[in-house]
Amino acid sequence: MIDWARVLELREEVGPEDFDEVVALFLDEVDEVITRLRDTPDPARFEADLHFLKGSALSLGFADFSSLCASGEVRAAGGQDISADLASLLTCYAASRAHFLSELPGRLAA
């Protein structure tokens, strides 16, 4: 679900002092797009939204979520309706976010 090696790599890249801010920014920006997908889905924006989510997820190690976003982005780019896939995407993000936040302190302390 979470690529912890990537998380630790990102922490080294930005420095421990800035890591919390990067995580908070990531979660805020992704939560904004997730809320839009959940509350006011716009098929015209699916490809761009999923591209953004995919990249953000990759940078913070949300591996499973990034894979779902990549698949959805390809389908949306091909003109396919991905509305039915949004529920699994939203569920995956919620589970990934919860897992990330609960495990992060222990992973950083190790």
Coordinates of C-alpha atoms in Angstrom, one line a residue:
M1 CA 0.0 0.0 0.0
I2 CA 2.7 2.5 1.0
D3 CA 6.2 2.4 -0.4
W4 CA 8.0 3.2 2.9
A5 CA 11.4 3.3 1.1
R6 CA 10.1 6.1 -1.0
V7 CA 8.8 8.0 2.0
L8 CA 12.2 7.8 3.7
E9 CA 13.9 8.8 0.5
L10 CA 11.6 11.9 0.2
R11 CA 12.4 12.7 3.8
E12 CA 16.1 12.7 3.0
E13 CA 15.6 14.7 -0.1
V14 CA 13.7 17.6 1.6
G15 CA 15.3 17.2 5.0
P16 CA 13.7 16.2 8.2
E17 CA 12.9 19.8 9.2
D18 CA 10.8 20.3 6.0
F19 CA 9.3 16.8 5.7
D20 CA 6.2 17.5 7.9
E21 CA 5.4 20.6 5.8
V22 CA 5.7 18.6 2.6
V23 CA 3.4 15.9 3.9
A24 CA 0.8 18.4 5.1
L25 CA 0.9 20.2 1.7
F26 CA 0.6 16.8 -0.1
L27 CA -2.4 15.8 2.0
D28 CA -4.1 19.2 1.6
E29 CA -3.7 19.3 -2.2
V30 CA -4.7 15.7 -2.7
D31 CA -7.7 16.0 -0.3
E32 CA -8.9 19.0 -2.3
V33 CA -8.9 16.9 -5.6
I34 CA -10.4 13.9 -3.8
T35 CA -13.2 16.1 -2.4
R36 CA -13.9 17.4 -5.9
L37 CA -14.0 13.9 -7.4
R38 CA -16.3 12.7 -4.6
D39 CA -18.7 15.7 -4.5
T40 CA -18.7 17.2 -8.0
P41 CA -17.1 14.7 -10.4
D42 CA -16.4 16.3 -13.8
P43 CA -15.5 13.8 -16.5
A44 CA -13.8 16.7 -18.4
R45 CA -11.3 16.9 -15.6
F46 CA -10.8 13.2 -14.8
E47 CA -7.6 12.8 -16.9
A48 CA -5.9 15.9 -15.4
D49 CA -7.1 15.2 -11.9
L50 CA -5.9 11.6 -12.0
H51 CA -2.6 12.7 -13.6
F52 CA -2.0 15.1 -10.7
L53 CA -3.1 12.5 -8.1
K54 CA -0.8 9.9 -9.7
G55 CA 2.2 12.1 -9.5
S56 CA 1.5 13.3 -6.0
A57 CA 0.9 9.7 -4.8
L58 CA 4.2 8.5 -6.3
S59 CA 6.2 11.3 -4.7
L60 CA 4.9 10.3 -1.2
G61 CA 4.9 6.6 -1.6
F62 CA 1.2 5.9 -2.0
A63 CA 1.9 3.0 -4.4
D64 CA -1.5 1.3 -4.7
F65 CA -3.3 4.6 -5.0
S66 CA -0.9 5.8 -7.6
S67 CA -1.5 2.6 -9.7
L68 CA -5.2 3.1 -9.6
C69 CA -4.8 6.7 -10.7
A70 CA -2.5 5.7 -13.5
S71 CA -5.0 3.2 -14.8
G72 CA -7.9 5.7 -14.5
E73 CA -5.8 8.4 -16.3
V74 CA -5.2 6.1 -19.2
R75 CA -8.8 5.1 -19.5
A76 CA -9.9 8.8 -19.2
A77 CA -7.4 9.8 -21.9
G78 CA -8.9 7.1 -24.1
G79 CA -12.3 8.7 -23.7
Q80 CA -13.7 6.0 -21.4
D81 CA -16.0 6.9 -18.6
I82 CA -14.4 6.2 -15.3
S83 CA -17.2 7.4 -13.0
A84 CA -17.8 3.8 -11.8
D85 CA -14.2 3.5 -10.8
L86 CA -14.2 6.5 -8.6
A87 CA -15.6 4.6 -5.5
S88 CA -12.6 2.2 -5.5
L89 CA -10.2 5.1 -6.0
L90 CA -11.7 7.1 -3.2
T91 CA -11.7 4.0 -0.9
C92 CA -8.1 3.3 -1.7
Y93 CA -7.0 6.8 -0.9
A94 CA -8.8 6.8 2.4
A95 CA -7.3 3.5 3.4
S96 CA -3.8 4.6 2.2
R97 CA -4.1 8.0 4.0
A98 CA -5.1 6.3 7.3
H99 CA -2.4 3.7 7.0
F100 CA 0.2 6.3 6.2
L101 CA -0.7 8.6 9.1
S102 CA -0.9 5.7 11.6
E103 CA 2.4 4.1 10.6
L104 CA 4.5 7.2 9.8
P105 CA 5.6 8.1 13.4
G106 CA 6.9 4.6 13.9
R107 CA 8.6 4.5 10.5
L108 CA 10.4 7.8 11.1
A109 CA 11.5 6.7 14.6
A110 CA 13.1 3.5 13.4

